[in-house]
Coordinates of C-alpha atoms and ligand atoms in Angstrom, one line a residue:
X82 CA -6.0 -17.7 33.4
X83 CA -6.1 -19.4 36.8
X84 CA -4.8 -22.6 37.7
X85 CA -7.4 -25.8 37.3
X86 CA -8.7 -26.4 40.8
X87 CA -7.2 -29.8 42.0
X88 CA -10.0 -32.5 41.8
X89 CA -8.9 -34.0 45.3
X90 CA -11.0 -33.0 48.2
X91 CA -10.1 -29.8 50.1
X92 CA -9.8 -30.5 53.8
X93 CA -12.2 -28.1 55.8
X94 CA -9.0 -27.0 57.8
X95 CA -7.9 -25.0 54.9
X96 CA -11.3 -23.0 54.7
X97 CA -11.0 -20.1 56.1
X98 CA -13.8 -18.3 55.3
X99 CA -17.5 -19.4 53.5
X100 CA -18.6 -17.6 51.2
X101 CA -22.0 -18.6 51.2
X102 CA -23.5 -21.5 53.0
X103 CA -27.2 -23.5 53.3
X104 CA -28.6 -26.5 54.6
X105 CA -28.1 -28.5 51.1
X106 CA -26.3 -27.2 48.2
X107 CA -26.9 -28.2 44.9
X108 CA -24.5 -28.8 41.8
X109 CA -26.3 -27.7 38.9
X110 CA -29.3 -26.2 37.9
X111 CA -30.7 -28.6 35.4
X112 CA -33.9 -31.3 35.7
X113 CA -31.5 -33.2 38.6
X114 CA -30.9 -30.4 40.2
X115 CA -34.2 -28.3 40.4
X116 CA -36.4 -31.5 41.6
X117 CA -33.7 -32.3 44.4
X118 CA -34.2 -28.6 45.1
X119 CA -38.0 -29.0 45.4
X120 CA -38.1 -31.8 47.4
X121 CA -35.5 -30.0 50.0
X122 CA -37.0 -27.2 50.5
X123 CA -40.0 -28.8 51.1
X124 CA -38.8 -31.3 53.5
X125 CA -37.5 -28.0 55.1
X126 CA -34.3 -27.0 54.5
X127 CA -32.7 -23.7 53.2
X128 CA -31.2 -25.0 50.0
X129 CA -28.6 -22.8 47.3
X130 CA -28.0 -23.8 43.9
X131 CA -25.0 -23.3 42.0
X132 CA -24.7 -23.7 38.5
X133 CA -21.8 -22.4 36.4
X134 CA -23.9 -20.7 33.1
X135 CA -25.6 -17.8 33.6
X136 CA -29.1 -19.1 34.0
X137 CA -30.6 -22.6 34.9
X138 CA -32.0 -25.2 32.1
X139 CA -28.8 -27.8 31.6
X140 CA -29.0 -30.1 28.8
X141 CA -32.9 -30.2 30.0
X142 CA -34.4 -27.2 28.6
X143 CA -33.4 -27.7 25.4
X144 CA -34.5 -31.3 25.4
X145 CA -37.2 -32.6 23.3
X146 CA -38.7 -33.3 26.4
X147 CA -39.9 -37.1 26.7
X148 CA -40.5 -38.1 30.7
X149 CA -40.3 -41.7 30.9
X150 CA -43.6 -42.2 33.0
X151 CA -46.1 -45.6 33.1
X152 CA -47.9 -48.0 35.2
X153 CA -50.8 -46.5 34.4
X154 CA -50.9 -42.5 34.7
X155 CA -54.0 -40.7 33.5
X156 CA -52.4 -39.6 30.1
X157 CA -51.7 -43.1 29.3
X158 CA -55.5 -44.1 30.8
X159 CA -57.1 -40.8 29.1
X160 CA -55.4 -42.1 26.0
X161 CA -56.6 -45.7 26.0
X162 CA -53.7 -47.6 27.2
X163 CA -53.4 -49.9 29.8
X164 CA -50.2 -50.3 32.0
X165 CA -49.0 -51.4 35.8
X166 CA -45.9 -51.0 37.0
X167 CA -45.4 -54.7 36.6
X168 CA -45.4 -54.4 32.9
X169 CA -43.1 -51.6 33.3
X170 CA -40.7 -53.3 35.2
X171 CA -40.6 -56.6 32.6
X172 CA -39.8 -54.0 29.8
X173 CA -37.3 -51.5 31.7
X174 CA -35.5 -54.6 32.5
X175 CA -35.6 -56.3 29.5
X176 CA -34.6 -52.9 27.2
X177 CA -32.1 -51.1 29.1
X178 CA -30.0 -53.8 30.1
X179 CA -28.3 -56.0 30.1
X180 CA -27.2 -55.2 34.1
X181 CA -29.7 -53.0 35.3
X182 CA -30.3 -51.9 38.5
X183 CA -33.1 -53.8 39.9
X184 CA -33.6 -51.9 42.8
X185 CA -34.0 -48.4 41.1
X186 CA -35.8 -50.3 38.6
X187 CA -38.5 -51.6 41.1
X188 CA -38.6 -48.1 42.7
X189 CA -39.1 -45.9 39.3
X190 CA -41.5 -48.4 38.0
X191 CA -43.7 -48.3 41.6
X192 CA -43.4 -44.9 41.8
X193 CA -43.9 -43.6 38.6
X194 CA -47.5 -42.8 38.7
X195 CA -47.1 -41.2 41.7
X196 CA -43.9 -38.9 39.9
X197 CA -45.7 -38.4 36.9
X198 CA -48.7 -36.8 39.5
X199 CA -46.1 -35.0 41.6
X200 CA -44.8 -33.1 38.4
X201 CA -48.5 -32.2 37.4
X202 CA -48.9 -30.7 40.7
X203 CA -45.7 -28.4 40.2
X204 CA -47.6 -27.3 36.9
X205 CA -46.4 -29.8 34.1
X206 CA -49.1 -30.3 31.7
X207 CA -49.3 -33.2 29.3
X208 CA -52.0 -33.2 27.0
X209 CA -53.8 -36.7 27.0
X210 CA -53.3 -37.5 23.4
X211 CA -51.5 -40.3 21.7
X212 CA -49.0 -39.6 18.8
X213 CA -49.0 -43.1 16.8
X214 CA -46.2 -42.3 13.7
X215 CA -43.3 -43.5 13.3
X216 CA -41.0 -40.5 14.7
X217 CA -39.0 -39.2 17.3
X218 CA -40.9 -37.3 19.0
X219 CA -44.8 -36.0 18.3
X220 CA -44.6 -33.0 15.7
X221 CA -47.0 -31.1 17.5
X222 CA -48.5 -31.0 21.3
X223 CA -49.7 -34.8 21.6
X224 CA -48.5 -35.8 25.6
X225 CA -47.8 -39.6 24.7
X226 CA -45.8 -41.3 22.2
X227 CA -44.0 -45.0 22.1
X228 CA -40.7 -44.0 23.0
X229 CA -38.6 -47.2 23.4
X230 CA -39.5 -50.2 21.0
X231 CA -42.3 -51.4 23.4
X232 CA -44.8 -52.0 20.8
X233 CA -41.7 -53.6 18.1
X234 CA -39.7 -57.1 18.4
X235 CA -38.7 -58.4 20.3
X236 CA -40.1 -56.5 23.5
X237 CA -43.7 -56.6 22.3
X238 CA -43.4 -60.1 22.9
X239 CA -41.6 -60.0 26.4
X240 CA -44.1 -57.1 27.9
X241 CA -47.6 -56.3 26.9
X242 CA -46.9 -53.0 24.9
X243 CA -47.9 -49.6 26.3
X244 CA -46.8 -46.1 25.1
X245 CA -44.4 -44.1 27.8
X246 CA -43.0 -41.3 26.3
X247 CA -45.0 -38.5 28.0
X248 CA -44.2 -34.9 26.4
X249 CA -44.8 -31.8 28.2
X250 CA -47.6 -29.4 26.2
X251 CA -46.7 -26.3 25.1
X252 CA -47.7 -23.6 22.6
X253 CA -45.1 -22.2 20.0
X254 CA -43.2 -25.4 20.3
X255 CA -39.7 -24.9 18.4
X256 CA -38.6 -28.2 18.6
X257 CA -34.6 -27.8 18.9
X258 CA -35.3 -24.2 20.5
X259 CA -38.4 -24.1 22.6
X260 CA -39.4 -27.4 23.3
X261 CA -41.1 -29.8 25.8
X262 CA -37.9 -29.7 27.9
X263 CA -38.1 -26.2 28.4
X264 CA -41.8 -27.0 29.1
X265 CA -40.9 -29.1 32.0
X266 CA -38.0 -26.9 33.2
X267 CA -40.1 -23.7 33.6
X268 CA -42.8 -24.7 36.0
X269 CA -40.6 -26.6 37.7
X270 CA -38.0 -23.3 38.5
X271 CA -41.0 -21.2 39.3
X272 CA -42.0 -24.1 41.5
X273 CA -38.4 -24.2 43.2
X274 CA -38.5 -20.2 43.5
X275 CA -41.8 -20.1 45.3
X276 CA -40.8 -22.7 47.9
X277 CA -37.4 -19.9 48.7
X278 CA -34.8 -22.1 46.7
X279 CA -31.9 -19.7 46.1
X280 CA -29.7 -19.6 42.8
X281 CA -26.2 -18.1 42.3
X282 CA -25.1 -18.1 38.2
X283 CA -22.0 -18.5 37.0
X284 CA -20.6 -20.4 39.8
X285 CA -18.5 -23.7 38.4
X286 CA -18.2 -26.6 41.5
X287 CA -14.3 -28.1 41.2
X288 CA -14.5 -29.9 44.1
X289 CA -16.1 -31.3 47.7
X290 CA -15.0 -30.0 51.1
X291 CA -14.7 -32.5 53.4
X292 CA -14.4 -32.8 57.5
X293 CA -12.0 -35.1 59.7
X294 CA -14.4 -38.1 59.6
X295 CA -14.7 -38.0 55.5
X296 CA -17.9 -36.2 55.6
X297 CA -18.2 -34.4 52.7
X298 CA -19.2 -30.7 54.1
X299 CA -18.9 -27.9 51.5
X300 CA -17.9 -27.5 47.8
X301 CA -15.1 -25.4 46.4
X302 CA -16.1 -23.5 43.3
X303 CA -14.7 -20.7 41.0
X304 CA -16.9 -17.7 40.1
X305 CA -14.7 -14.9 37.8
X306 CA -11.6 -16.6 37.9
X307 CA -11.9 -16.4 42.2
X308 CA -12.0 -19.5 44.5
X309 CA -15.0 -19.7 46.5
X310 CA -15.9 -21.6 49.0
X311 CA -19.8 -23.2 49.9
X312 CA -20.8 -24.4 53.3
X313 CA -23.5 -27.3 53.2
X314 CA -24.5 -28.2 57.0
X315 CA -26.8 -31.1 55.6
X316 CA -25.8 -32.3 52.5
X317 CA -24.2 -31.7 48.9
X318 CA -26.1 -32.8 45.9
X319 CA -24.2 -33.2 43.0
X320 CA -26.5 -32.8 39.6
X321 CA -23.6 -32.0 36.7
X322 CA -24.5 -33.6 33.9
X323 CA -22.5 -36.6 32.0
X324 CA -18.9 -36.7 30.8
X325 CA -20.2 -37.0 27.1
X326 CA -17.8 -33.5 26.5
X327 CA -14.8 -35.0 28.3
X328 CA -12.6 -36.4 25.5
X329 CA -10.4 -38.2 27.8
X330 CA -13.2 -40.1 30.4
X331 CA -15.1 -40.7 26.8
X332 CA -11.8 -42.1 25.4
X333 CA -11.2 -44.3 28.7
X334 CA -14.7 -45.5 29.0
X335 CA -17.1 -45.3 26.0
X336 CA -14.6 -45.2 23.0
X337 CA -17.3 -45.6 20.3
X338 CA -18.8 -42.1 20.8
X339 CA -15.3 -40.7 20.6
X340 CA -15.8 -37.6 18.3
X341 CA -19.7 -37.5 18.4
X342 CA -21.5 -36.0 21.8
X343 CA -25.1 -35.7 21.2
X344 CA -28.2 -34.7 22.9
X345 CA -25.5 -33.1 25.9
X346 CA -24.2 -29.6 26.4
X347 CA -20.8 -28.6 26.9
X348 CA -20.6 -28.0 30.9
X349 CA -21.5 -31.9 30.6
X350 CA -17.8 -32.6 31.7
X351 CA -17.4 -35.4 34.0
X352 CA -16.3 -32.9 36.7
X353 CA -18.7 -34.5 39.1
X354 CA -18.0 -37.7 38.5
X355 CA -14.6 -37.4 39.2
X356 CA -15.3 -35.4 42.3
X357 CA -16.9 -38.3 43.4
X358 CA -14.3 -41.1 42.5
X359 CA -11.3 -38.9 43.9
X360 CA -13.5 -39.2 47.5
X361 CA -13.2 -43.1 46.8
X362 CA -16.8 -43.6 45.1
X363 CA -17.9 -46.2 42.9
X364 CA -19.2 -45.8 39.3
X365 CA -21.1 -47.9 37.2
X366 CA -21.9 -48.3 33.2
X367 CA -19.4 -46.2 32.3
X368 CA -19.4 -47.8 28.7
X369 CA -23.4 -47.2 28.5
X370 CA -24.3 -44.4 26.0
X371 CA -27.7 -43.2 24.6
X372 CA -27.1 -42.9 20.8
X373 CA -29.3 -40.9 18.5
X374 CA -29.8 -42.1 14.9
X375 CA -30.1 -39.5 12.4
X376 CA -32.2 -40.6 10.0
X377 CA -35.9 -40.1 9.3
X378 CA -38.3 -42.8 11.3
X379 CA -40.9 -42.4 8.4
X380 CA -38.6 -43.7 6.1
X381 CA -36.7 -46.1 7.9
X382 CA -40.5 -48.6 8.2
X383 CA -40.5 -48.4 4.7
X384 CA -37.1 -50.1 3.7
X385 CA -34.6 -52.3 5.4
X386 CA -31.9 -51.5 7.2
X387 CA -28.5 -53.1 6.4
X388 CA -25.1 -53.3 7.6
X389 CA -21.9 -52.7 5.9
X390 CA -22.0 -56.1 4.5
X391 CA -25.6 -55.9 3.0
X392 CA -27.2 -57.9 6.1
X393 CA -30.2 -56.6 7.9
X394 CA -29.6 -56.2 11.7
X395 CA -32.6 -55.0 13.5
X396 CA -36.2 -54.3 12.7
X397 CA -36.4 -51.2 11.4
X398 CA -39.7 -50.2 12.7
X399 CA -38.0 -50.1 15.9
X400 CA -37.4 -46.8 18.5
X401 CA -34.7 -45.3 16.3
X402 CA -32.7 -44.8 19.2
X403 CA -32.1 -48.6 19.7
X404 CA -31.4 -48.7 15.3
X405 CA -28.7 -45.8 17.0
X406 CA -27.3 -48.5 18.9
X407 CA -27.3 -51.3 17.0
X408 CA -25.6 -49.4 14.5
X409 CA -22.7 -47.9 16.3
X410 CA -22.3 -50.8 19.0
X411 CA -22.8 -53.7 17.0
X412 CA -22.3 -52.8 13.6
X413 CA -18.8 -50.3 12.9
X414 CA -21.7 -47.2 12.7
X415 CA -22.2 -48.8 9.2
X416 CA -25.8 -48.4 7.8
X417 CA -27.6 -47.6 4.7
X418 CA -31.4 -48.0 4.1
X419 CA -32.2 -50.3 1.2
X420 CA -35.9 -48.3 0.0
X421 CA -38.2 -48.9 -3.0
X422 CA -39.3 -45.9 -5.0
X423 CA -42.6 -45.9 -3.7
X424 CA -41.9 -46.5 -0.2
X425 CA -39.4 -43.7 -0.9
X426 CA -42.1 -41.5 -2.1
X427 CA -45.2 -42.6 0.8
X428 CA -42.6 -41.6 3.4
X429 CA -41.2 -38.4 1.9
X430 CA -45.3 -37.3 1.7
X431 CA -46.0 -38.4 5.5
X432 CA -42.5 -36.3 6.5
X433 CA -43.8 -33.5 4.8
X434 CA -46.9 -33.9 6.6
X435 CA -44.9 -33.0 9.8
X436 CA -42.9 -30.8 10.6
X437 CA -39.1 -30.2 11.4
X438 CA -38.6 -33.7 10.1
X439 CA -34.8 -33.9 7.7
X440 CA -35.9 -36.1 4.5
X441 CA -32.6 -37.2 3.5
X442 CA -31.6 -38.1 0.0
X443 CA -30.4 -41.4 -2.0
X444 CA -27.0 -41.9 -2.8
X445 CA -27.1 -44.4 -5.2
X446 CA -30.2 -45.3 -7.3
X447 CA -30.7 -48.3 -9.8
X448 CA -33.2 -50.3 -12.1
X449 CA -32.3 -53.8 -10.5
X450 CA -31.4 -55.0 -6.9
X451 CA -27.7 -56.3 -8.5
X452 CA -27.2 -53.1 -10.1
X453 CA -27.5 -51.1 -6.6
X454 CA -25.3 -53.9 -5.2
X455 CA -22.6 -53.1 -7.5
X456 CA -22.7 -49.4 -7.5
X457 CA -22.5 -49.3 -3.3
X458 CA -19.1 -51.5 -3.8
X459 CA -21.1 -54.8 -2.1
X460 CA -19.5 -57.9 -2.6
X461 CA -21.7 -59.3 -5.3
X462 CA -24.7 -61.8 -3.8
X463 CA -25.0 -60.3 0.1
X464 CA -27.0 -57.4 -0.7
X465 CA -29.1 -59.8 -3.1
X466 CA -29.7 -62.4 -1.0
X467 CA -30.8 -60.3 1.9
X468 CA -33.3 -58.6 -0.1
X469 CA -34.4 -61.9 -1.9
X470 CA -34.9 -63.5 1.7
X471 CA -36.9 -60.0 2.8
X472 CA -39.1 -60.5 -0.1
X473 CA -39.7 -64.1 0.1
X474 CA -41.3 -63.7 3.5
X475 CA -42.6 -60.3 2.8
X476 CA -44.9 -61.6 0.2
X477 CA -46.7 -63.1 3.1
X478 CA -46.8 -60.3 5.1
X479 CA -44.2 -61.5 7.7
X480 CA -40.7 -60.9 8.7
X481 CA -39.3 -64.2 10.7
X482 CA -35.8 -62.7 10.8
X483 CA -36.1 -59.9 12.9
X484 CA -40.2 -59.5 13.6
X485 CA -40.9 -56.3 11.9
X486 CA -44.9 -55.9 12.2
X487 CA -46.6 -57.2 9.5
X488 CA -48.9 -53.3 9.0
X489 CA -45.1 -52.2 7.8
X490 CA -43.5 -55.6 5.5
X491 CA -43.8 -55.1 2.2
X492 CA -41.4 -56.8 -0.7
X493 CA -39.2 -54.1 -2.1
X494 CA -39.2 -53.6 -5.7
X495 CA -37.7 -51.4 -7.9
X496 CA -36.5 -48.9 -8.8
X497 CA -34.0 -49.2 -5.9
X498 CA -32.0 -46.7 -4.2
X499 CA -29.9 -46.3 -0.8
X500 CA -29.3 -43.7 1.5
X501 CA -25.7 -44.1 3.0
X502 CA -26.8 -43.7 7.0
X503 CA -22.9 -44.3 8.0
X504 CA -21.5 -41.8 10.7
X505 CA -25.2 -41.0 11.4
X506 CA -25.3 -41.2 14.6
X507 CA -24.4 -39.2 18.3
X508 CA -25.3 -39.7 21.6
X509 CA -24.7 -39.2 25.3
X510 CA -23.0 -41.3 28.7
X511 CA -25.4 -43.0 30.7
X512 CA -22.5 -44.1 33.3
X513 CA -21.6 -42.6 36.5
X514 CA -21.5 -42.5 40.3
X515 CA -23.1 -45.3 41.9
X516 CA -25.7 -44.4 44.1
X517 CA -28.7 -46.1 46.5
X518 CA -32.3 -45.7 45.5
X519 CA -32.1 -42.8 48.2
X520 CA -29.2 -41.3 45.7
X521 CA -26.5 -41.3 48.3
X522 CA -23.2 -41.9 46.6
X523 CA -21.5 -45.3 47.0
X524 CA -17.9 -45.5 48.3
X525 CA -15.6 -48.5 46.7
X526 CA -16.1 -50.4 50.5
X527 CA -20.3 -50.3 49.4
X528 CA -21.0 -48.1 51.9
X529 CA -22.6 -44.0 51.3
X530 CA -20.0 -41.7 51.7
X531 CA -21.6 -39.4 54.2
X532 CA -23.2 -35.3 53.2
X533 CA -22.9 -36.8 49.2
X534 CA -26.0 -37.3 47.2
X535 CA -26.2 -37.2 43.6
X536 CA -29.2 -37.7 40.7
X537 CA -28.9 -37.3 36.9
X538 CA -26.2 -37.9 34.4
X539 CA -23.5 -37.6 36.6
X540 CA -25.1 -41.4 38.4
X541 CA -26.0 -44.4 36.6
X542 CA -29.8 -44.7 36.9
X543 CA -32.2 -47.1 35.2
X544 CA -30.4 -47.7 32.2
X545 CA -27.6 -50.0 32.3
X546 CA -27.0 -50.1 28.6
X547 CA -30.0 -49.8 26.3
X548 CA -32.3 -46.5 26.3
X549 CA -35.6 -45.4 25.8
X550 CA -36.0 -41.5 25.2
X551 CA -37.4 -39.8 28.7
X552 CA -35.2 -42.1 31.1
X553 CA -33.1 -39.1 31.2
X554 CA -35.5 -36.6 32.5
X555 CA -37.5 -39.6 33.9
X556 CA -34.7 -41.3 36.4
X557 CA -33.1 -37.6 36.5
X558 CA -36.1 -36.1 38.4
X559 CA -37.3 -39.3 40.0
X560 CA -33.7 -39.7 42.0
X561 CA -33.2 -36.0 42.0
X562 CA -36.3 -35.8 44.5
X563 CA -34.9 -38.4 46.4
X564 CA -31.2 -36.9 46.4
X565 CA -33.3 -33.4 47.9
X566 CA -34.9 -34.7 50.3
X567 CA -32.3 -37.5 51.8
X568 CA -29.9 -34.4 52.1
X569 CA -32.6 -32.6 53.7
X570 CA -32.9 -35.2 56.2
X571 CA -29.4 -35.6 57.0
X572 CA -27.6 -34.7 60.4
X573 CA -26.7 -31.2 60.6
X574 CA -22.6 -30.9 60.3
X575 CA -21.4 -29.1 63.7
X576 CA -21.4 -25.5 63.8
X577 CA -18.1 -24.8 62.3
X578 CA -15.4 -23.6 64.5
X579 CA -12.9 -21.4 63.6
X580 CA -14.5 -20.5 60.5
X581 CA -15.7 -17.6 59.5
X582 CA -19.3 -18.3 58.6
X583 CA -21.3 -16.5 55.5
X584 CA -24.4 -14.4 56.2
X585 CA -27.4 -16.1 56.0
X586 CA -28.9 -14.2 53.5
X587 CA -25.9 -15.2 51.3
Ligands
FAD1186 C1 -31.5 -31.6 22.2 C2 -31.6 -32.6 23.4 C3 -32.7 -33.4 23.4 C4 -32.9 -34.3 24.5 N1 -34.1 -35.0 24.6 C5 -34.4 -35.7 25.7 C6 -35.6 -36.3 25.9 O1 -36.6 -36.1 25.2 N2 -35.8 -37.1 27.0 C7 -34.8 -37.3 27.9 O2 -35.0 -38.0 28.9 N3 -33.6 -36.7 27.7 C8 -33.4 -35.9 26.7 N4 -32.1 -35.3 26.5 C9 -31.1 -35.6 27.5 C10 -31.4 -34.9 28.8 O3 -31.7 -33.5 28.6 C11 -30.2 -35.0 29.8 O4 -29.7 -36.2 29.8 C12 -30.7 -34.5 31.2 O5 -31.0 -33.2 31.1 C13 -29.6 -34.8 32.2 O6 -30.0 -34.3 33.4 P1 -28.9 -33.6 34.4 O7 -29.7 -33.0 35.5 O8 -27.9 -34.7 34.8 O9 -28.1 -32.6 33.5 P2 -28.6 -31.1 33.0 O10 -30.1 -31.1 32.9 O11 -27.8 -30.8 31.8 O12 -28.2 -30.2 34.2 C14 -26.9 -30.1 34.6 C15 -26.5 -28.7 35.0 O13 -25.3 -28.7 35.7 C16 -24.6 -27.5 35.3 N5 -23.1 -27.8 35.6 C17 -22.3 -28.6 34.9 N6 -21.1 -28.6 35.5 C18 -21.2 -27.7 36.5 C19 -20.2 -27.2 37.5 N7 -18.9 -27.6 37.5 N8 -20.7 -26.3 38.4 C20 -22.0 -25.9 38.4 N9 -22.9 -26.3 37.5 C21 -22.5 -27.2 36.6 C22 -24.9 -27.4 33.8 O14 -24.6 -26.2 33.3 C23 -26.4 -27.8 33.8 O15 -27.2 -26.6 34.0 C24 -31.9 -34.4 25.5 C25 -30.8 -33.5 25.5 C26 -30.7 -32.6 24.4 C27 -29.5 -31.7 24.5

């Protein structure tokens, strides 16, 4: 075993040889890191990735694939729906906050047509057609799907509803295996290898090499156990991942997902985050985390969702994601769906309708509403009262409580059972460096900390709390373009002196 590499920045007068060197190196070879690497080359530079598995993908090819994309593209027009980035922005700010960044907000939601056209040109395709169920993602090839609560209370009221969950097409879609994340990741790659983007495998980034004046200059990375060292004359891009597999940042900053990482790979460490902070950068959101419910959508619209004292909490025909969070955040990860045997029944047959759905099963089942009450160890009246108060309203179609749509309230009669939903859920870290719209990283003093970009889950993007699915691979490739191309624009470093440089076909 060698010796961890220190996190503190390596002073350039210590290199004394490069082992390979390019205008902009990237960190990472996942949906950050590939669309900075477009955008690079194209701007002109000679640009090297580095990424520390043996092949490129990150947590993005494995991903079900959902690009947060609006304002009006052509799937959402080819499909019927009317948006403008407006609308976008009322949503996105309502959703994901509280705290958002308004600026990247105002920039994703302006430019988001023009992404969504720019990945289509690198060969995405998203099949204009609109998946309406209640589920996470569409079972089969449909390009569109309601992704975030837009259409459910209380955001249907705040911002006129339109689907923006946009799902790369494929054929023999695996989902967990082969899915629309791989989808997008592919053309992409090919897209990045036609433009001369070079790729080195196996190469974990420890840290940033930086000049006299602070500039940050060069990485230092270990590849078999050896220390190498990576020449950028333009800029370093850092596209890592989150910390949501580093026990101790998770411990620090996001405590409730202590124990369950989700929806992340392993390499997703925190390394670049705190390459960043120990060169004096800011982060932001740290305690922000996507969190994934596990628990069948179909389902959950057919019963109500209550806490671990028997109270509903959120509409449950609601993104899942956001029953995820409600759940975990507000609510001790306590849940168990309250479900008739009928609506038990209609969801099981519109799961098995679609594929690689989990049905899960009751725990406790019982002739009367007191009965179940008693069996799940409720104190006797909560669970009784909440459905009685449910039922009330729900023989009139309507839920004034929490503004479930009236197409899914329906009084819940018996027999009566309960799936116990707590511990169901995972997730990911949304927090990290904070960077401009541009994606230059932030120092403490507000200022960029010069040759340092970064774009992905190693930055806080557009969500400063809440989540809708595809803001991932949305904000990652939106500010991963921008990360490429403002290191490709950057002043060259001097020619180094003293050093001995790398070949150029390195
Ligand atoms: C099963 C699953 C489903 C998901 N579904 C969605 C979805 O539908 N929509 C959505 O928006 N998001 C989804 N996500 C989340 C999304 O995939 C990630 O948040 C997103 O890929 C983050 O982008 P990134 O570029 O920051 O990281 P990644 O895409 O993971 O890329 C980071 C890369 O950096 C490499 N790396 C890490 N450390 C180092 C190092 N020290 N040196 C060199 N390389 C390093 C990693 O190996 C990796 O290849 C899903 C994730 C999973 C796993």
């Amino acid at each position: 075993m060698t010796a961890p590499t220190p996190v503190r920045p390596r002073p350039e007068s210590e290199i004394s040889h490069w082992d390979f060197e390019a205008d902009v190196v990237i960190a990472g070879y996942g949906i950050a890191g590939v669309t900075a690497a477009i955008e690079a080359a194209r701007a002109g530079a000679d640009v090297l990735v580095l990424e520390r598995t043996g092949g490129w993908g990150g947590a993005a090819s494995l991903a079900g694939g959902f690009v947060y994309l609006g304002g009006g593209t052509a799937t959402q027009r080819a499909c019927g729906f009317d948006d403008s980035p407006e609308n976008m922005k009322t949503f996105m700010t309502a959703a994901l906050g509280p705290g958002v960044d308004e600026a990247k907000i105002e920039a994703y939601c302006d430019g988001s047509v023009e992404h969504y056209d720019w990945l289509v040109d690198c060969g995405v395709t998203f099949k204009p057609s609109f998946w309406g169920e209640p589920a996470w993602e569409p079972p089969f090839d449909d390009g569109l799907m309601y992704s975030g609560g837009e259409n459910a209370a209380p955001f249907h009221e705040i911002a006129t509803p339109a689907p923006r969950g946009h799902v790369p097409q494929m054929s023999g879609k695996v989902t967990g295996e082969k899915g629309g994340g791989f989808m997008l990741m592919k053309p992409l790659v090919e897209t990045a290898e036609a433009l001369g983007v070079r790729a080195e495998y196996d190469v974990r980034i420890e840290t940033l090499v930086t000049d006299t004046t602070g500039r940050v200059v060069g990485v230092i990375a270990k590849r078999y156990g050896e220390e190498i060292a990576v020449r950028a004359r333009r800029g370093v891009v850092l596209a890592m991942g989150s910390f949501a597999y580093n026990e101790e940042m998770v411990e620090s900053f996001a405590p409730r997902l202590i124990g369950r990482p989700g929806a992340a790979i392993e390499q997703h460490d925190g390394r670049a985050i705190l390459m960043g902070q120990a060169l004096g950068a800011a982060v932001a959101h740290m305690d922000a985390t996507e969190v994934a419910f596990i628990a069948d959508p179909q389902h959950m619209v057919r019963g109500i969702m209550v806490n671990g004292r028997g109270q509903r909490y959120i509409a449950e025909d609601t993104y899942p994601g956001r029953i995820g969070q409600a759940t975990l955040q507000q609510n001790d990860n306590q849940a168990f769906l309250i479900i008739d045997e009928a609506g038990y029944e209609e969801g099981a047959a519109a799961t098995s309708a679609t594929p690689f759905m989990q049905q899960l099963q009751p725990k406790w089942v019982a002739e009367t509403v007191e009965e179940l009450e008693a069996d799940m160890g409720l104190p006797a009246g909560t669970l009784t009262s909440t459905v009685e108060v449910y039922n009330r309203h729900a023989a009139e179609g309507r839920d004034p409580l929490l503004g479930k749509k009236p197409e899914w309230v329906k009084p819940i009669g018996t027999p009566i059972a309960a799936i116990d939903l707590r511990g169901h859920t995972l997730g990911f870290t949304l927090g990290g460096l904070k960077t401009t719209v541009d994606s230059e990283v932030l120092h403490v003093s507000g200022e960029p900390i010069p040759g340092l970009f970064a774009a992905g889950r190693c930055t806080s993007g557009v969500c400063a709390g809440g989540y809708a699915s595809g803001t991932s691979l949305g904000d990652g490739s939106f500010f991963g373009r921008r990360a490429g191309v403002s290191a490709a624009r950057a002043v060259p470093v001097a020619p180094a002196s003293g050093h001995e440089s790398a070949p150029a076909t390195a």
